Amino acid sequence: ALFILAGIVLLRGVASHGSIAFLPALFQQKGWSPAAYGGITSMFWFSSAFAGVAFGYIADRFERRWTIMGSLLLVIPFLYVMPTLDNWLAFIMVIAIGALAGGPHSILVTMAQSLIPGRKGLASGISLGFMFGAGAVSTLVMGYLADGIGSFAGFGLERTYQFVAVFALAGALMALLLPSDRKPVQPVTPVDAYDITLEAAEDAD
């Protein structure tokens, strides 16, 4: 399960860290001013931060794996459409990408802690370190896909962003393989209920 979680972190890193790394370059190519593409980059980070609170609440009410899978599935259409836009709708798309790709950050750390319950500090260090490492690798991958190297001419930034949606889909499918974090509820049998009532009566006496 820990290796599956690591794979999800890596694939999500492409959708999150890789996306934010090239946002300024994408909109600079579209002719936006530094203030405009600086503002849209800030919106990504703000939405990612605030969405972490909402996703934490959702994960407490439902299973963490479904929350992670849902966020990665929902971010796919925004990743595909956003690079084609050149107006105010791009701000809406980037806010959605930041929220959906960055929101599960704390959930992934919590899942790593649950998989290594006796070493929560180690689990946090491993998960956070791997997240930042995955972000660095994802930036390299997106740069290679966009610019190319050697005989590979590259796809350009717009098509590369659309290709990132494939990584998000793979991460969502991998989330299905994670173990459930919901413990089955043990039903109270009539005998158990009678014993509890009897013990309470004896304590009262």
XYZ file of C-alpha atoms in Angstrom:
205
model
C 0.000 0.000 0.000
C 2.879 2.362 0.730
C 4.303 1.846 -2.770
C 0.853 2.461 -4.281
C 0.601 5.683 -2.282
C 4.048 6.704 -3.521
C 2.883 6.167 -7.107
C -0.171 8.360 -6.506
C 2.020 11.078 -4.994
C 4.259 10.983 -8.073
C 1.371 11.152 -10.551
C -0.399 13.869 -8.582
C 2.871 15.799 -8.485
C 2.748 16.135 -12.259
C -0.774 17.568 -12.074
C 0.024 19.902 -9.166
C 3.685 20.933 -9.022
C 4.235 20.494 -12.735
C 1.208 22.639 -13.553
C 2.188 25.545 -11.332
C 5.788 25.523 -12.546
C 4.830 26.374 -16.122
C 1.793 28.603 -15.602
C 3.767 31.855 -15.997
C 5.445 30.595 -19.169
C 2.121 29.400 -20.616
C 0.383 32.744 -20.237
C 3.469 34.732 -21.148
C 3.328 32.964 -24.501
C -0.276 34.143 -24.819
C 0.890 37.749 -24.427
C -0.256 38.351 -20.853
C 1.487 40.963 -18.726
C 3.676 39.905 -15.757
C 1.006 41.232 -13.377
C -1.668 39.094 -15.055
C 0.190 35.788 -15.090
C 1.566 36.544 -11.628
C -1.999 36.969 -10.422
C -3.227 33.727 -11.972
C -0.293 31.869 -10.410
C -1.208 33.303 -7.001
C -4.787 32.105 -7.470
C -3.467 28.571 -7.925
C -1.651 28.644 -4.577
C -4.518 30.311 -2.688
C -7.076 27.800 -3.933
C -4.751 24.909 -3.130
C -4.307 26.125 0.449
C -7.987 26.732 1.184
C -9.069 23.520 -0.540
C -6.872 21.536 1.861
C -9.277 22.399 4.688
C -12.322 21.366 2.654
C -10.750 18.113 1.504
C -9.770 17.278 5.073
C -13.416 17.643 6.112
C -14.589 15.512 3.182
C -12.018 12.804 3.942
C -13.233 12.628 7.554
C -16.791 12.002 6.398
C -15.909 9.624 3.579
C -12.992 7.336 2.798
C -9.679 8.993 2.049
C -9.086 6.907 -1.077
C -12.412 8.011 -2.591
C -11.567 11.631 -1.807
C -8.194 11.342 -3.528
C -9.661 9.513 -6.511
C -12.501 12.022 -6.872
C -10.161 15.026 -6.822
C -7.893 13.538 -9.501
C -10.831 12.602 -11.718
C -12.445 16.028 -11.439
C -9.230 17.888 -12.283
C -8.899 16.144 -15.680
C -11.328 18.320 -17.736
C -9.890 21.526 -16.242
C -6.347 20.468 -17.159
C -7.479 19.746 -20.695
C -9.420 22.978 -21.292
C -7.371 25.537 -19.325
C -4.356 25.824 -21.689
C -6.649 26.643 -24.621
C -8.174 29.713 -22.916
C -6.948 33.275 -23.209
C -9.518 35.214 -21.155
C -10.935 35.511 -17.637
C -12.217 31.916 -17.767
C -8.597 30.803 -17.433
C -8.636 32.185 -13.867
C -11.624 29.967 -13.008
C -9.914 26.935 -14.515
C -6.647 27.559 -12.650
C -8.487 28.019 -9.341
C -10.208 24.675 -9.906
C -6.928 22.961 -10.822
C -5.204 24.349 -7.737
C -8.030 23.206 -5.476
C -8.455 19.732 -6.945
C -4.782 18.901 -7.494
C -3.418 20.520 -4.332
C -6.285 19.872 -1.913
C -5.434 16.213 -1.110
C -1.918 17.162 0.088
C -2.607 16.660 3.813
C -4.720 13.555 3.158
C -1.753 11.842 1.530
C 0.424 12.648 4.544
C -2.248 11.276 6.900
C -2.526 8.086 4.852
C 1.244 7.580 5.034
C 1.046 7.949 8.820
C -1.730 5.367 9.010
C 0.334 2.911 6.948
C 3.307 3.300 9.343
C 1.448 3.836 12.645
C 4.450 3.229 14.872
C 6.623 5.763 13.051
C 4.424 8.780 12.329
C 7.379 11.166 12.202
C 9.154 8.932 9.713
C 5.974 8.591 7.657
C 5.544 12.367 7.531
C 9.164 12.878 6.506
C 8.990 10.237 3.804
C 5.695 11.482 2.364
C 6.616 15.177 2.385
C 10.089 14.540 1.030
C 8.727 12.349 -1.724
C 6.107 14.963 -2.608
C 8.711 17.650 -3.176
C 10.923 15.171 -5.023
C 7.980 14.151 -7.198
C 7.352 17.840 -7.917
C 10.931 18.262 -9.128
C 10.699 15.176 -11.355
C 7.327 16.285 -12.742
C 8.772 19.679 -13.692
C 11.557 17.914 -15.572
C 9.074 15.632 -17.351
C 6.792 18.494 -18.376
C 9.748 20.545 -19.592
C 10.956 17.626 -21.679
C 7.507 17.037 -23.166
C 7.043 20.742 -23.939
C 10.470 21.652 -25.340
C 11.811 18.281 -26.419
C 15.432 17.245 -26.550
C 17.612 15.877 -29.335
C 15.502 14.518 -32.174
C 12.294 14.885 -30.115
C 10.825 18.279 -31.019
C 8.394 18.469 -28.095
C 4.643 19.028 -27.977
C 4.530 22.629 -26.791
C 3.086 23.807 -23.481
C -0.598 23.662 -24.435
C -0.529 20.037 -25.543
C 1.721 19.111 -22.623
C -0.859 20.428 -20.139
C -3.490 18.330 -21.873
C -1.211 15.307 -21.670
C -0.879 15.869 -17.906
C -4.533 14.851 -17.632
C -3.402 11.287 -18.419
C -1.175 11.302 -15.318
C -4.104 12.487 -13.210
C -6.276 9.671 -14.575
C -3.598 7.085 -13.771
C -3.335 8.430 -10.213
C -7.110 8.243 -9.769
C -7.168 4.604 -10.887
C -4.309 3.755 -8.532
C -6.316 5.219 -5.628
C -8.738 2.313 -6.007
C -5.950 -0.014 -4.863
C -5.457 1.784 -1.541
C -6.785 0.043 1.579
C -9.962 1.306 3.171
C -9.579 3.497 6.238
C -13.060 2.665 7.550
C -13.089 0.062 10.312
C -16.087 -2.251 10.315
C -18.547 -1.557 13.108
C -18.899 -4.504 15.491
C -22.575 -5.087 16.254
C -23.566 -5.397 19.909
C -25.259 -8.743 20.525
C -28.179 -9.036 22.964
C -25.922 -10.918 25.390
C -23.372 -8.105 25.339
C -26.103 -5.531 25.880
C -27.449 -7.532 28.841
C -23.967 -7.785 30.389
C -23.409 -4.046 30.027
C -26.770 -3.295 31.680
C -26.044 -5.753 34.487
C -22.604 -4.249 35.148
C -24.109 -0.760 35.230
C -26.730 -1.876 37.762
C -24.077 -3.487 39.968
C -21.982 -0.315 39.874
C -25.032 1.728 40.889
C -25.582 -0.585 43.906
